[in-house]
Amino acid sequence: MKNTIVLFVSMLALSGCEKTQEYSNELIQKGETHFKNIRQLTFSGENAEAYFSFDGTKLIYQAHDGDSLCDQIYVMDIKTGDSKMVSTGDGTTTCSYFEYPETKKIIYAS
């Protein structure tokens, strides 16, 4: 009996260790047939202009965070969700894109 309990508790603990990325369908409007497994990538800011890299691994966007007075350009790693400001931080910026076909170079207006 004791071995059964130990086995059950061990299996229960191990089953909770697996991490899987889950996507929500709560952002999909009723009747929409083209989308599934939507994941929200950004959660703050005032702008809606963003573009994926050609290989689909990064997102470039403009945002206004608490530290800057004007919009700046950021690149997000889609897999991790980590963002890095890639503009200088001086002045306002807009209209950012990845250079084709690489994702190493970007262009934006400032």
Coordinates of C-alpha atoms in Angstrom, one line a residue:
M1 CA 0.0 0.0 0.0
K2 CA 2.8 2.4 0.9
N3 CA 4.6 1.7 -2.4
T4 CA 1.3 2.4 -4.3
I5 CA 0.9 5.8 -2.6
V6 CA 4.6 6.7 -3.3
L7 CA 4.2 5.7 -6.9
F8 CA 1.0 7.7 -7.3
V9 CA 2.4 10.9 -5.7
S10 CA 5.6 10.6 -7.9
M11 CA 3.6 10.2 -11.1
L12 CA 1.4 13.1 -10.1
A13 CA 4.4 15.3 -9.4
L14 CA 6.2 14.4 -12.7
S15 CA 3.1 15.0 -14.7
G16 CA 3.1 18.6 -13.6
C17 CA 6.7 19.2 -14.8
E18 CA 5.9 19.1 -18.5
K19 CA 5.6 22.7 -19.9
T20 CA 3.6 23.1 -23.1
Q21 CA 2.8 26.4 -24.7
E22 CA -0.9 26.9 -24.8
Y23 CA -2.6 29.4 -27.0
S24 CA -6.0 30.9 -26.3
N25 CA -8.9 31.3 -28.7
E26 CA -10.5 34.0 -26.5
L27 CA -9.2 36.8 -28.8
I28 CA -11.0 35.3 -31.8
Q29 CA -14.2 37.0 -32.7
K30 CA -17.3 34.8 -33.0
G31 CA -17.8 33.6 -36.5
E32 CA -14.1 34.0 -37.5
T33 CA -12.9 31.0 -39.5
H34 CA -9.4 32.0 -40.5
F35 CA -7.7 32.1 -37.2
K36 CA -6.9 29.5 -34.5
N37 CA -4.4 29.4 -31.6
I38 CA -3.9 33.1 -31.4
R39 CA -1.2 34.4 -28.9
Q40 CA -1.2 38.0 -27.9
L41 CA 2.4 39.3 -28.3
T42 CA 2.2 42.8 -26.8
F43 CA 0.2 44.1 -23.9
S44 CA 0.8 47.8 -23.6
G45 CA 1.3 50.9 -25.7
E46 CA -0.8 53.0 -28.0
N47 CA 0.2 51.9 -31.5
A48 CA -0.8 49.0 -33.7
E49 CA 1.9 49.0 -36.3
A50 CA 4.1 45.9 -36.3
Y51 CA 5.7 43.6 -38.9
F52 CA 7.0 40.0 -38.8
S53 CA 10.5 39.2 -40.0
F54 CA 10.6 37.2 -43.3
D55 CA 11.5 34.1 -41.4
G56 CA 8.7 34.6 -38.9
T57 CA 11.0 34.6 -35.8
K58 CA 10.9 38.3 -34.9
L59 CA 8.4 41.1 -34.7
I60 CA 9.4 44.8 -35.2
Y61 CA 7.2 47.4 -33.8
Q62 CA 7.0 51.0 -32.4
A63 CA 6.0 51.6 -28.8
H64 CA 6.0 54.2 -26.2
D65 CA 7.1 52.9 -22.8
G66 CA 7.3 54.6 -19.5
D67 CA 10.9 55.7 -19.9
S68 CA 10.7 57.4 -23.2
L69 CA 8.7 60.5 -24.2
C70 CA 8.3 59.4 -27.8
D71 CA 7.7 56.2 -29.8
Q72 CA 10.8 54.0 -30.1
I73 CA 11.5 50.9 -32.3
Y74 CA 11.6 47.5 -30.7
V75 CA 12.4 44.0 -31.9
M76 CA 10.7 41.0 -30.2
D77 CA 11.9 37.4 -30.3
I78 CA 8.6 35.6 -31.0
K79 CA 9.6 32.4 -29.3
T80 CA 10.7 33.9 -26.0
G81 CA 8.7 37.2 -26.0
D82 CA 11.9 39.2 -25.1
S83 CA 12.0 42.7 -26.6
K84 CA 14.9 45.0 -27.2
M85 CA 14.9 48.7 -28.1
V86 CA 16.8 49.0 -31.4
S87 CA 16.3 52.7 -32.1
T88 CA 18.6 55.3 -30.5
G89 CA 16.1 56.6 -27.9
D90 CA 16.4 60.1 -29.3
G91 CA 13.3 61.7 -30.9
T92 CA 10.3 59.9 -32.2
T93 CA 10.4 57.0 -34.6
T94 CA 7.9 55.3 -36.9
C95 CA 7.5 52.9 -39.9
S96 CA 10.0 50.2 -39.1
Y97 CA 10.7 47.1 -41.3
F98 CA 13.2 44.3 -41.6
E99 CA 15.4 44.4 -44.7
Y100 CA 14.7 41.5 -47.1
P101 CA 15.6 38.7 -46.9
E102 CA 17.8 39.0 -43.7
T103 CA 16.5 40.0 -40.3
K104 CA 19.9 41.5 -39.2
K105 CA 19.2 44.9 -40.7
I106 CA 16.2 47.2 -40.2
I107 CA 15.0 50.5 -41.6
Y108 CA 12.8 53.0 -39.8
A109 CA 12.0 56.7 -40.0
S110 CA 13.0 59.1 -37.2

